[in-house]
Amino acid sequence: MIPQPTLEQMREELRINEEFLARYNRPGPRYTSYPTAPVWNDAFGAADLEAAHAAADAARTPISLYMHLPFCESLCLFCACNVIIQKDKRVSIPYFDVLKKEIARVSEAVSREREVVQFHWGGGTPTYSTPAQLEDLFGYTKERFTFSREAEIGIEVDPRVTSREHLETLRRLGFNRLSMGIQDFHEPVQRAINRVQPYEMTRDLIQTARSLGFDSINVDLIYGLPYQTSETFAHTVDQIVGLAPDRIALFSYAHVPWLKKQQGAFAAYLPVGMEKFEIFRTGLLKFVEAGYLYIGMDHFAKPGDELATAQANRTLHRNFQGYTTKAGADLYGMGVTAISGFHDAYAQNFRELAAWEKAVGERGTATMRGYHLSE
């Protein structure tokens, strides 16, 4: 069992000076794999993916599926994800058609004896799509894979576009986990990042999800956004604690205006250095003080949550969706820019929609780059 540090110990460990911060305050890739994604190479192609599929199937490992749905109605200015902004939802129809071809091809490489223990839908905004579209895609996928009765089935939802009908449909299909983007409740921050999402809207969606019987609700927050201060963020944290989500992710804002030009709009208003660290420190200590366990890096969980149990038992695992209890499962990513992770290899699909569609049309898969692991 791993003992949790006391609140006083955490306060002491988080006392750092400007010199220390200046030495180590450097941008780096998000830690979701080793080696990290920037060192993967485009020499890894379709044949390598097929070999990874064959090796995984021979090992009869459990399966984790990831579905990337890239569409959003509007652009959140902080976002560095691979998204497609489009208000006309009809544009997603051809995307779903191509995605089904990829699902079918991947399923052919998977024996039906292997069970899906985890299925996650991310984006983008999966609930940008209609409940009928989501039901159709879920049914198509479930026909082609064998799902464990205890499978974790989760989806990212945006309270601004997610209806009660969405949640009712998802729950009926078997979804048991929701992940909800919030970032910050402070209105000046929301306006600056073009994501106005009142507290009441989020509260009502969480209450609806609870009433429908979802097992677990996660919320995402970001520190380092424009106009944030440790004082305003403390109020957001208090509101989050009042909503009592099962898990909390507290991510650092990644400022990459050379990749995402829209981020340049608020560069002058970003907290940096010690100011940004104090926002993180405030969030971490307040969540721990409220009774959440610090799982590590960017995650918190209620005592008794599966993540907390796995941490205590030293069975915690981290993959491209963050911390997970499903160690040993091979990850099959489908959709534009989706990532797969196997025992001895990583693979990523094309980031550009046209390139992904062309590759899937020609061979059923769309590997752009990857990496062979030596051990």
mmCIF file of C-alpha atoms in Angstrom:
data_model
loop_
_atom_site.group_PDB
_atom_site.id
_atom_site.type_symbol
_atom_site.label_atom_id
_atom_site.label_comp_id
_atom_site.label_asym_id
_atom_site.label_seq_id
_atom_site.Cartn_x
_atom_site.Cartn_y
_atom_site.Cartn_z
ATOM 1 C CA MET A 1 0.000 0.000 0.000
ATOM 2 C CA ILE A 2 1.225 3.511 -0.831
ATOM 3 C CA PRO A 3 0.642 5.937 2.063
ATOM 4 C CA GLN A 4 -0.826 9.328 1.191
ATOM 5 C CA PRO A 5 1.224 12.340 2.350
ATOM 6 C CA THR A 6 -0.460 14.558 4.907
ATOM 7 C CA LEU A 7 -1.755 17.975 3.933
ATOM 8 C CA GLU A 8 1.066 19.591 5.920
ATOM 9 C CA GLN A 9 3.661 17.463 4.120
ATOM 10 C CA MET A 10 2.208 18.515 0.777
ATOM 11 C CA ARG A 11 2.298 22.178 1.788
ATOM 12 C CA GLU A 12 5.961 21.790 2.683
ATOM 13 C CA GLU A 13 6.813 19.986 -0.562
ATOM 14 C CA LEU A 14 5.117 22.726 -2.582
ATOM 15 C CA ARG A 15 7.253 25.494 -1.080
ATOM 16 C CA ILE A 16 9.604 26.382 -3.906
ATOM 17 C CA ASN A 17 11.492 29.565 -4.739
ATOM 18 C CA GLU A 18 11.772 31.636 -7.901
ATOM 19 C CA GLU A 19 15.237 30.264 -8.712
ATOM 20 C CA PHE A 20 14.035 26.655 -8.575
ATOM 21 C CA LEU A 21 11.008 27.476 -10.707
ATOM 22 C CA ALA A 22 13.089 29.352 -13.285
ATOM 23 C CA ARG A 23 15.424 26.361 -13.601
ATOM 24 C CA TYR A 24 12.715 23.785 -14.264
ATOM 25 C CA ASN A 25 9.867 25.808 -15.773
ATOM 26 C CA ARG A 26 10.284 24.510 -19.314
ATOM 27 C CA PRO A 27 7.674 23.369 -21.854
ATOM 28 C CA GLY A 28 7.664 19.679 -22.661
ATOM 29 C CA PRO A 29 5.476 17.014 -24.250
ATOM 30 C CA ARG A 30 2.497 15.754 -22.288
ATOM 31 C CA TYR A 31 3.493 12.556 -20.515
ATOM 32 C CA THR A 32 1.207 9.910 -21.989
ATOM 33 C CA SER A 33 3.807 7.489 -23.309
ATOM 34 C CA TYR A 34 7.485 6.665 -23.247
ATOM 35 C CA PRO A 35 9.079 7.576 -25.529
ATOM 36 C CA THR A 36 6.865 10.639 -25.895
ATOM 37 C CA ALA A 37 5.032 11.333 -29.146
ATOM 38 C CA PRO A 38 7.453 13.958 -30.574
ATOM 39 C CA VAL A 39 10.122 11.285 -31.143
ATOM 40 C CA TRP A 40 7.859 8.902 -33.060
ATOM 41 C CA ASN A 41 8.667 8.586 -36.757
ATOM 42 C CA ASP A 42 6.837 8.282 -40.065
ATOM 43 C CA ALA A 43 8.826 5.193 -41.070
ATOM 44 C CA PHE A 44 6.271 3.288 -39.000
ATOM 45 C CA GLY A 45 3.452 2.476 -41.409
ATOM 46 C CA ALA A 46 0.552 0.190 -42.276
ATOM 47 C CA ALA A 47 2.633 -3.003 -42.271
ATOM 48 C CA ASP A 48 3.970 -2.196 -38.806
ATOM 49 C CA LEU A 49 0.443 -1.630 -37.530
ATOM 50 C CA GLU A 50 -0.663 -4.991 -38.926
ATOM 51 C CA ALA A 51 2.267 -6.667 -37.180
ATOM 52 C CA ALA A 52 1.334 -4.969 -33.890
ATOM 53 C CA HIS A 53 -2.272 -6.097 -34.348
ATOM 54 C CA ALA A 54 -1.151 -9.687 -34.954
ATOM 55 C CA ALA A 55 1.150 -9.744 -31.925
ATOM 56 C CA ALA A 56 -1.547 -8.301 -29.677
ATOM 57 C CA ASP A 57 -4.105 -10.802 -30.897
ATOM 58 C CA ALA A 58 -1.735 -13.708 -30.365
ATOM 59 C CA ALA A 59 -1.185 -12.561 -26.773
ATOM 60 C CA ARG A 60 -4.966 -12.484 -26.201
ATOM 61 C CA THR A 61 -4.703 -9.302 -24.141
ATOM 62 C CA PRO A 62 -7.799 -7.314 -23.116
ATOM 63 C CA ILE A 63 -8.896 -4.451 -25.376
ATOM 64 C CA SER A 64 -9.280 -0.734 -24.822
ATOM 65 C CA LEU A 65 -11.029 1.144 -27.645
ATOM 66 C CA TYR A 66 -10.779 4.866 -28.347
ATOM 67 C CA MET A 67 -13.017 6.740 -30.791
ATOM 68 C CA HIS A 68 -12.078 10.265 -31.897
ATOM 69 C CA LEU A 69 -14.965 12.519 -32.946
ATOM 70 C CA PRO A 70 -13.324 15.854 -33.880
ATOM 71 C CA PHE A 71 -16.277 18.198 -34.424
ATOM 72 C CA CYS A 72 -17.099 21.270 -32.304
ATOM 73 C CA GLU A 73 -19.626 24.070 -32.792
ATOM 74 C CA SER A 74 -17.170 26.791 -31.758
ATOM 75 C CA LEU A 75 -13.455 27.131 -31.077
ATOM 76 C CA CYS A 76 -12.239 27.346 -27.485
ATOM 77 C CA LEU A 77 -9.228 29.638 -27.833
ATOM 78 C CA PHE A 78 -7.076 27.718 -25.334
ATOM 79 C CA CYS A 79 -7.553 24.413 -27.170
ATOM 80 C CA ALA A 80 -4.618 22.602 -28.769
ATOM 81 C CA CYS A 81 -6.597 19.479 -29.706
ATOM 82 C CA ASN A 82 -7.278 18.236 -33.218
ATOM 83 C CA VAL A 83 -10.752 19.661 -33.852
ATOM 84 C CA ILE A 84 -12.984 20.665 -36.762
ATOM 85 C CA ILE A 85 -15.188 23.714 -36.182
ATOM 86 C CA GLN A 86 -18.511 23.445 -37.979
ATOM 87 C CA LYS A 87 -22.025 24.529 -36.980
ATOM 88 C CA ASP A 88 -23.702 22.490 -39.736
ATOM 89 C CA LYS A 89 -23.877 19.051 -38.146
ATOM 90 C CA ARG A 90 -24.525 17.338 -41.452
ATOM 91 C CA VAL A 91 -20.769 17.454 -42.114
ATOM 92 C CA SER A 92 -20.293 14.669 -39.562
ATOM 93 C CA ILE A 93 -22.309 12.188 -41.647
ATOM 94 C CA PRO A 94 -19.497 11.315 -44.110
ATOM 95 C CA TYR A 95 -17.030 11.198 -41.202
ATOM 96 C CA PHE A 96 -19.111 8.522 -39.488
ATOM 97 C CA ASP A 97 -19.236 6.544 -42.748
ATOM 98 C CA VAL A 98 -15.428 6.481 -43.007
ATOM 99 C CA LEU A 99 -15.051 5.778 -39.299
ATOM 100 C CA LYS A 100 -17.234 2.689 -39.666
ATOM 101 C CA LYS A 101 -14.858 1.388 -42.354
ATOM 102 C CA GLU A 102 -11.954 1.770 -39.951
ATOM 103 C CA ILE A 103 -13.896 0.103 -37.133
ATOM 104 C CA ALA A 104 -14.697 -2.828 -39.420
ATOM 105 C CA ARG A 105 -11.061 -3.208 -40.497
ATOM 106 C CA VAL A 106 -9.700 -3.081 -36.950
ATOM 107 C CA SER A 107 -12.310 -5.571 -35.743
ATOM 108 C CA GLU A 108 -11.095 -8.048 -38.368
ATOM 109 C CA ALA A 109 -7.706 -8.075 -36.617
ATOM 110 C CA VAL A 110 -9.242 -8.864 -33.229
ATOM 111 C CA SER A 111 -10.397 -12.305 -32.093
ATOM 112 C CA ARG A 112 -13.864 -12.364 -30.591
ATOM 113 C CA GLU A 113 -12.475 -14.187 -27.547
ATOM 114 C CA ARG A 114 -10.769 -10.956 -26.472
ATOM 115 C CA GLU A 115 -12.957 -8.657 -24.408
ATOM 116 C CA VAL A 116 -13.261 -4.892 -24.547
ATOM 117 C CA VAL A 117 -12.713 -3.702 -20.976
ATOM 118 C CA GLN A 118 -12.596 0.014 -21.770
ATOM 119 C CA PHE A 119 -14.252 2.141 -24.465
ATOM 120 C CA HIS A 120 -13.738 5.899 -24.538
ATOM 121 C CA TRP A 121 -15.123 8.545 -26.905
ATOM 122 C CA GLY A 122 -13.182 11.785 -27.136
ATOM 123 C CA GLY A 123 -12.802 14.778 -29.382
ATOM 124 C CA GLY A 124 -13.630 17.385 -30.238
ATOM 125 C CA THR A 125 -17.079 17.191 -28.759
ATOM 126 C CA PRO A 126 -18.674 13.737 -29.135
ATOM 127 C CA THR A 127 -22.062 15.135 -28.079
ATOM 128 C CA TYR A 128 -21.867 17.551 -31.015
ATOM 129 C CA SER A 129 -23.427 14.594 -32.838
ATOM 130 C CA THR A 130 -27.100 13.772 -32.409
ATOM 131 C CA PRO A 131 -28.217 11.053 -29.978
ATOM 132 C CA ALA A 132 -29.325 8.981 -32.989
ATOM 133 C CA GLN A 133 -25.860 9.232 -34.580
ATOM 134 C CA LEU A 134 -24.157 8.196 -31.349
ATOM 135 C CA GLU A 135 -26.519 5.251 -30.937
ATOM 136 C CA ASP A 136 -25.903 4.113 -34.506
ATOM 137 C CA LEU A 137 -22.111 4.283 -34.123
ATOM 138 C CA PHE A 138 -22.165 2.537 -30.766
ATOM 139 C CA GLY A 139 -24.341 -0.268 -32.119
ATOM 140 C CA TYR A 140 -22.092 -0.696 -35.148
ATOM 141 C CA THR A 141 -19.043 -1.013 -32.897
ATOM 142 C CA LYS A 142 -20.642 -3.349 -30.381
ATOM 143 C CA GLU A 143 -21.654 -5.758 -33.141
ATOM 144 C CA ARG A 144 -17.982 -6.205 -34.065
ATOM 145 C CA PHE A 145 -16.291 -6.577 -30.689
ATOM 146 C CA THR A 146 -16.947 -8.625 -27.562
ATOM 147 C CA PHE A 147 -17.595 -6.367 -24.588
ATOM 148 C CA SER A 148 -16.943 -7.343 -20.984
ATOM 149 C CA ARG A 149 -19.979 -7.010 -18.734
ATOM 150 C CA GLU A 150 -17.839 -4.811 -16.467
ATOM 151 C CA ALA A 151 -16.484 -2.622 -19.279
ATOM 152 C CA GLU A 152 -15.801 1.039 -18.556
ATOM 153 C CA ILE A 153 -17.653 2.963 -21.257
ATOM 154 C CA GLY A 154 -16.995 6.681 -21.122
ATOM 155 C CA ILE A 155 -17.505 9.800 -23.192
ATOM 156 C CA GLU A 156 -16.429 13.437 -23.096
ATOM 157 C CA VAL A 157 -19.372 15.829 -22.913
ATOM 158 C CA ASP A 158 -19.660 19.600 -23.279
ATOM 159 C CA PRO A 159 -22.446 20.978 -21.044
ATOM 160 C CA ARG A 160 -23.136 23.705 -23.611
ATOM 161 C CA VAL A 161 -24.335 21.238 -26.265
ATOM 162 C CA THR A 162 -25.303 18.130 -24.278
ATOM 163 C CA SER A 163 -29.030 17.576 -23.786
ATOM 164 C CA ARG A 164 -30.957 15.330 -21.437
ATOM 165 C CA GLU A 165 -31.768 13.220 -24.508
ATOM 166 C CA HIS A 166 -28.034 12.754 -25.087
ATOM 167 C CA LEU A 167 -27.537 11.521 -21.529
ATOM 168 C CA GLU A 168 -30.608 9.277 -21.565
ATOM 169 C CA THR A 169 -29.447 7.680 -24.827
ATOM 170 C CA LEU A 170 -25.892 7.182 -23.595
ATOM 171 C CA ARG A 171 -27.010 5.623 -20.325
ATOM 172 C CA ARG A 172 -29.415 3.275 -22.108
ATOM 173 C CA LEU A 173 -26.605 2.131 -24.405
ATOM 174 C CA GLY A 174 -24.430 1.237 -21.426
ATOM 175 C CA PHE A 175 -22.216 4.298 -20.983
ATOM 176 C CA ASN A 176 -21.294 4.515 -17.310
ATOM 177 C CA ARG A 177 -18.702 7.307 -17.174
ATOM 178 C CA LEU A 178 -18.776 10.965 -18.174
ATOM 179 C CA SER A 179 -15.896 13.409 -18.503
ATOM 180 C CA MET A 180 -16.914 17.047 -18.507
ATOM 181 C CA GLY A 181 -14.798 19.993 -19.656
ATOM 182 C CA ILE A 182 -15.097 23.003 -17.341
ATOM 183 C CA GLN A 183 -11.642 24.683 -17.283
ATOM 184 C CA ASP A 184 -12.697 27.591 -14.989
ATOM 185 C CA PHE A 185 -15.966 29.095 -13.741
ATOM 186 C CA HIS A 186 -14.618 32.674 -13.533
ATOM 187 C CA GLU A 187 -16.537 34.631 -16.180
ATOM 188 C CA PRO A 188 -13.641 36.887 -17.359
ATOM 189 C CA VAL A 189 -11.598 33.736 -17.988
ATOM 190 C CA GLN A 190 -14.478 32.087 -19.851
ATOM 191 C CA ARG A 191 -14.958 35.128 -22.078
ATOM 192 C CA ALA A 192 -11.240 35.318 -22.843
ATOM 193 C CA ILE A 193 -11.096 31.679 -23.959
ATOM 194 C CA ASN A 194 -14.436 31.840 -25.837
ATOM 195 C CA ARG A 195 -16.072 29.226 -23.635
ATOM 196 C CA VAL A 196 -18.891 30.806 -21.643
ATOM 197 C CA GLN A 197 -20.309 28.005 -19.515
ATOM 198 C CA PRO A 198 -22.161 29.163 -16.393
ATOM 199 C CA TYR A 199 -21.831 27.203 -13.181
ATOM 200 C CA GLU A 200 -25.567 26.499 -13.164
ATOM 201 C CA MET A 201 -25.397 24.834 -16.597
ATOM 202 C CA THR A 202 -22.696 22.444 -15.411
ATOM 203 C CA ARG A 203 -24.425 21.800 -12.085
ATOM 204 C CA ASP A 204 -27.691 20.897 -13.811
ATOM 205 C CA LEU A 205 -25.989 18.474 -16.212
ATOM 206 C CA ILE A 206 -24.167 16.729 -13.372
ATOM 207 C CA GLN A 207 -27.409 16.408 -11.420
ATOM 208 C CA THR A 208 -29.131 14.922 -14.474
ATOM 209 C CA ALA A 209 -26.275 12.458 -14.981
ATOM 210 C CA ARG A 210 -26.465 11.387 -11.340
ATOM 211 C CA SER A 211 -30.224 10.870 -11.576
ATOM 212 C CA LEU A 212 -29.743 8.644 -14.635
ATOM 213 C CA GLY A 213 -27.274 6.404 -12.821
ATOM 214 C CA PHE A 214 -23.856 7.176 -14.330
ATOM 215 C CA ASP A 215 -21.252 5.498 -12.126
ATOM 216 C CA SER A 216 -18.489 8.069 -12.405
ATOM 217 C CA ILE A 217 -18.222 11.739 -13.337
ATOM 218 C CA ASN A 218 -14.892 13.397 -14.082
ATOM 219 C CA VAL A 219 -14.345 17.125 -14.557
ATOM 220 C CA ASP A 220 -11.433 18.815 -16.324
ATOM 221 C CA LEU A 221 -9.898 22.077 -15.116
ATOM 222 C CA ILE A 222 -7.001 24.058 -16.560
ATOM 223 C CA TYR A 223 -4.615 26.325 -14.663
ATOM 224 C CA GLY A 224 -2.608 29.046 -16.377
ATOM 225 C CA LEU A 225 -5.479 30.531 -18.412
ATOM 226 C CA PRO A 226 -5.771 34.282 -19.125
ATOM 227 C CA TYR A 227 -7.001 36.414 -16.214
ATOM 228 C CA GLN A 228 -6.717 33.547 -13.740
ATOM 229 C CA THR A 229 -5.405 34.296 -10.261
ATOM 230 C CA SER A 230 -4.994 32.008 -7.286
ATOM 231 C CA GLU A 231 -7.883 33.878 -5.606
ATOM 232 C CA THR A 232 -10.352 33.494 -8.487
ATOM 233 C CA PHE A 233 -9.311 29.880 -9.054
ATOM 234 C CA ALA A 234 -9.860 29.120 -5.375
ATOM 235 C CA HIS A 235 -13.509 30.065 -5.866
ATOM 236 C CA THR A 236 -13.775 27.734 -8.884
ATOM 237 C CA VAL A 237 -12.264 24.923 -6.808
ATOM 238 C CA ASP A 238 -14.812 25.529 -4.038
ATOM 239 C CA GLN A 239 -17.617 25.294 -6.602
ATOM 240 C CA ILE A 240 -16.172 22.063 -8.006
ATOM 241 C CA VAL A 241 -15.940 20.536 -4.526
ATOM 242 C CA GLY A 242 -19.604 21.414 -4.045
ATOM 243 C CA LEU A 243 -20.481 19.483 -7.217
ATOM 244 C CA ALA A 244 -18.658 16.426 -5.795
ATOM 245 C CA PRO A 245 -17.330 14.817 -9.000
ATOM 246 C CA ASP A 246 -15.726 11.415 -8.557
ATOM 247 C CA ARG A 247 -12.532 12.426 -10.329
ATOM 248 C CA ILE A 248 -10.842 15.713 -11.165
ATOM 249 C CA ALA A 249 -8.184 16.417 -13.777
ATOM 250 C CA LEU A 250 -6.162 19.611 -13.261
ATOM 251 C CA PHE A 251 -4.178 20.256 -16.426
ATOM 252 C CA SER A 252 -1.552 22.879 -17.142
ATOM 253 C CA TYR A 253 -2.433 25.220 -19.994
ATOM 254 C CA ALA A 254 -0.115 24.573 -22.937
ATOM 255 C CA HIS A 255 0.698 27.818 -24.756
ATOM 256 C CA VAL A 256 1.671 26.853 -28.322
ATOM 257 C CA PRO A 257 0.726 29.827 -30.552
ATOM 258 C CA TRP A 258 3.121 28.621 -33.268
ATOM 259 C CA LEU A 259 0.798 25.607 -33.630
ATOM 260 C CA LYS A 260 -2.526 27.186 -32.603
ATOM 261 C CA LYS A 261 -2.556 30.811 -33.739
ATOM 262 C CA GLN A 262 -5.755 31.654 -31.858
ATOM 263 C CA GLN A 263 -3.828 31.422 -28.572
ATOM 264 C CA GLY A 264 -1.952 34.603 -29.441
ATOM 265 C CA ALA A 265 -5.102 36.627 -28.738
ATOM 266 C CA PHE A 266 -4.578 36.537 -24.965
ATOM 267 C CA ALA A 267 -0.825 35.992 -24.546
ATOM 268 C CA ALA A 268 -0.400 39.244 -22.599
ATOM 269 C CA TYR A 269 -2.910 38.157 -19.933
ATOM 270 C CA LEU A 270 -1.499 34.748 -19.030
ATOM 271 C CA PRO A 271 -0.218 34.045 -15.510
ATOM 272 C CA VAL A 272 3.388 32.866 -15.723
ATOM 273 C CA GLY A 273 6.164 31.658 -13.460
ATOM 274 C CA MET A 274 5.405 31.777 -9.755
ATOM 275 C CA GLU A 275 1.959 33.263 -10.395
ATOM 276 C CA LYS A 276 0.955 30.211 -12.453
ATOM 277 C CA PHE A 277 2.502 27.827 -9.944
ATOM 278 C CA GLU A 278 0.487 29.420 -7.126
ATOM 279 C CA ILE A 279 -2.722 28.704 -9.052
ATOM 280 C CA PHE A 280 -1.737 25.033 -9.317
ATOM 281 C CA ARG A 281 -0.683 24.954 -5.664
ATOM 282 C CA THR A 282 -3.996 26.485 -4.607
ATOM 283 C CA GLY A 283 -5.984 23.908 -6.560
ATOM 284 C CA LEU A 284 -3.967 20.933 -5.352
ATOM 285 C CA LEU A 285 -4.076 21.843 -1.670
ATOM 286 C CA LYS A 286 -7.757 22.772 -1.672
ATOM 287 C CA PHE A 287 -8.766 19.514 -3.347
ATOM 288 C CA VAL A 288 -6.715 17.484 -0.868
ATOM 289 C CA GLU A 289 -8.106 19.516 2.032
ATOM 290 C CA ALA A 290 -11.621 18.734 0.743
ATOM 291 C CA GLY A 291 -10.897 15.003 0.979
ATOM 292 C CA TYR A 292 -9.782 14.127 -2.546
ATOM 293 C CA LEU A 293 -6.725 11.901 -2.936
ATOM 294 C CA TYR A 294 -3.895 13.161 -5.115
ATOM 295 C CA ILE A 295 -3.405 10.355 -7.627
ATOM 296 C CA GLY A 296 -0.442 12.022 -9.296
ATOM 297 C CA MET A 297 0.579 14.631 -11.846
ATOM 298 C CA ASP A 298 -2.828 15.966 -12.857
ATOM 299 C CA HIS A 299 -5.470 13.693 -11.285
ATOM 300 C CA PHE A 300 -7.493 13.566 -8.068
ATOM 301 C CA ALA A 301 -10.077 11.019 -6.962
ATOM 302 C CA LYS A 302 -12.452 10.397 -4.100
ATOM 303 C CA PRO A 303 -11.374 7.788 -1.542
ATOM 304 C CA GLY A 304 -12.859 4.485 -2.648
ATOM 305 C CA ASP A 305 -12.669 5.360 -6.338
ATOM 306 C CA GLU A 306 -11.013 2.683 -8.473
ATOM 307 C CA LEU A 307 -8.074 5.012 -9.194
ATOM 308 C CA ALA A 308 -7.450 5.516 -5.478
ATOM 309 C CA THR A 309 -7.605 1.768 -4.863
ATOM 310 C CA ALA A 310 -5.241 1.062 -7.765
ATOM 311 C CA GLN A 311 -2.795 3.681 -6.502
ATOM 312 C CA ALA A 312 -2.792 2.142 -3.037
ATOM 313 C CA ASN A 313 -2.320 -1.357 -4.490
ATOM 314 C CA ARG A 314 0.409 -0.243 -6.920
ATOM 315 C CA THR A 315 -1.647 -1.346 -9.931
ATOM 316 C CA LEU A 316 -2.196 2.128 -11.387
ATOM 317 C CA HIS A 317 -1.439 2.552 -15.084
ATOM 318 C CA ARG A 318 -1.210 5.566 -17.378
ATOM 319 C CA ASN A 319 -2.143 5.599 -21.054
ATOM 320 C CA PHE A 320 -3.258 8.155 -23.618
ATOM 321 C CA GLN A 321 -6.480 8.863 -21.718
ATOM 322 C CA GLY A 322 -4.617 9.544 -18.465
ATOM 323 C CA TYR A 323 -4.570 7.321 -15.378
ATOM 324 C CA THR A 324 -6.422 4.036 -15.650
ATOM 325 C CA THR A 325 -6.952 0.800 -13.763
ATOM 326 C CA LYS A 326 -6.870 -1.238 -16.986
ATOM 327 C CA ALA A 327 -3.201 -2.168 -17.053
ATOM 328 C CA GLY A 328 -2.290 -4.677 -19.750
ATOM 329 C CA ALA A 329 -5.042 -3.741 -22.191
ATOM 330 C CA ASP A 330 -4.018 -2.944 -25.756
ATOM 331 C CA LEU A 331 -5.379 0.378 -27.000
ATOM 332 C CA TYR A 332 -6.970 0.567 -30.457
ATOM 333 C CA GLY A 333 -7.511 4.173 -31.547
ATOM 334 C CA MET A 334 -9.902 4.943 -34.409
ATOM 335 C CA GLY A 335 -10.684 8.223 -36.122
ATOM 336 C CA VAL A 336 -8.606 11.128 -37.357
ATOM 337 C CA THR A 337 -5.426 11.657 -35.239
ATOM 338 C CA ALA A 338 -6.307 8.726 -32.916
ATOM 339 C CA ILE A 339 -3.466 6.936 -31.126
ATOM 340 C CA SER A 340 -3.052 3.199 -30.537
ATOM 341 C CA GLY A 341 -0.771 1.657 -27.938
ATOM 342 C CA PHE A 342 0.388 -1.972 -27.841
ATOM 343 C CA HIS A 343 2.879 -3.969 -25.788
ATOM 344 C CA ASP A 344 5.693 -3.243 -28.227
ATOM 345 C CA ALA A 345 4.515 -0.350 -30.408
ATOM 346 C CA TYR A 346 2.666 2.959 -30.662
ATOM 347 C CA ALA A 347 0.817 4.207 -33.737
ATOM 348 C CA GLN A 348 -0.968 7.434 -34.636
ATOM 349 C CA ASN A 349 -3.476 8.097 -37.406
ATOM 350 C CA PHE A 350 -3.192 10.970 -39.856
ATOM 351 C CA ARG A 351 -4.024 14.357 -38.327
ATOM 352 C CA GLU A 352 -5.504 15.820 -41.516
ATOM 353 C CA LEU A 353 -9.056 14.766 -42.286
ATOM 354 C CA ALA A 354 -8.504 14.301 -46.035
ATOM 355 C CA ALA A 355 -5.390 12.158 -45.504
ATOM 356 C CA TRP A 356 -7.164 10.002 -42.916
ATOM 357 C CA GLU A 357 -10.201 9.505 -45.187
ATOM 358 C CA LYS A 358 -7.983 8.589 -48.161
ATOM 359 C CA ALA A 359 -5.953 6.050 -46.178
ATOM 360 C CA VAL A 360 -9.020 4.378 -44.655
ATOM 361 C CA GLY A 361 -10.641 4.241 -48.088
ATOM 362 C CA GLU A 362 -7.591 2.521 -49.559
ATOM 363 C CA ARG A 363 -6.646 0.036 -46.832
ATOM 364 C CA GLY A 364 -9.012 0.389 -43.878
ATOM 365 C CA THR A 365 -6.408 1.878 -41.514
ATOM 366 C CA ALA A 366 -4.659 5.252 -41.494
ATOM 367 C CA THR A 367 -1.298 5.097 -39.701
ATOM 368 C CA MET A 368 0.759 8.276 -40.091
ATOM 369 C CA ARG A 369 3.605 7.532 -37.679
ATOM 370 C CA GLY A 370 4.550 5.315 -34.780
ATOM 371 C CA TYR A 371 7.319 3.813 -32.694
ATOM 372 C CA HIS A 372 8.719 0.335 -32.052
ATOM 373 C CA LEU A 373 9.568 -0.322 -28.414
ATOM 374 C CA SER A 374 12.787 -2.169 -27.644
ATOM 375 C CA GLU A 375 11.469 -3.705 -24.412
#
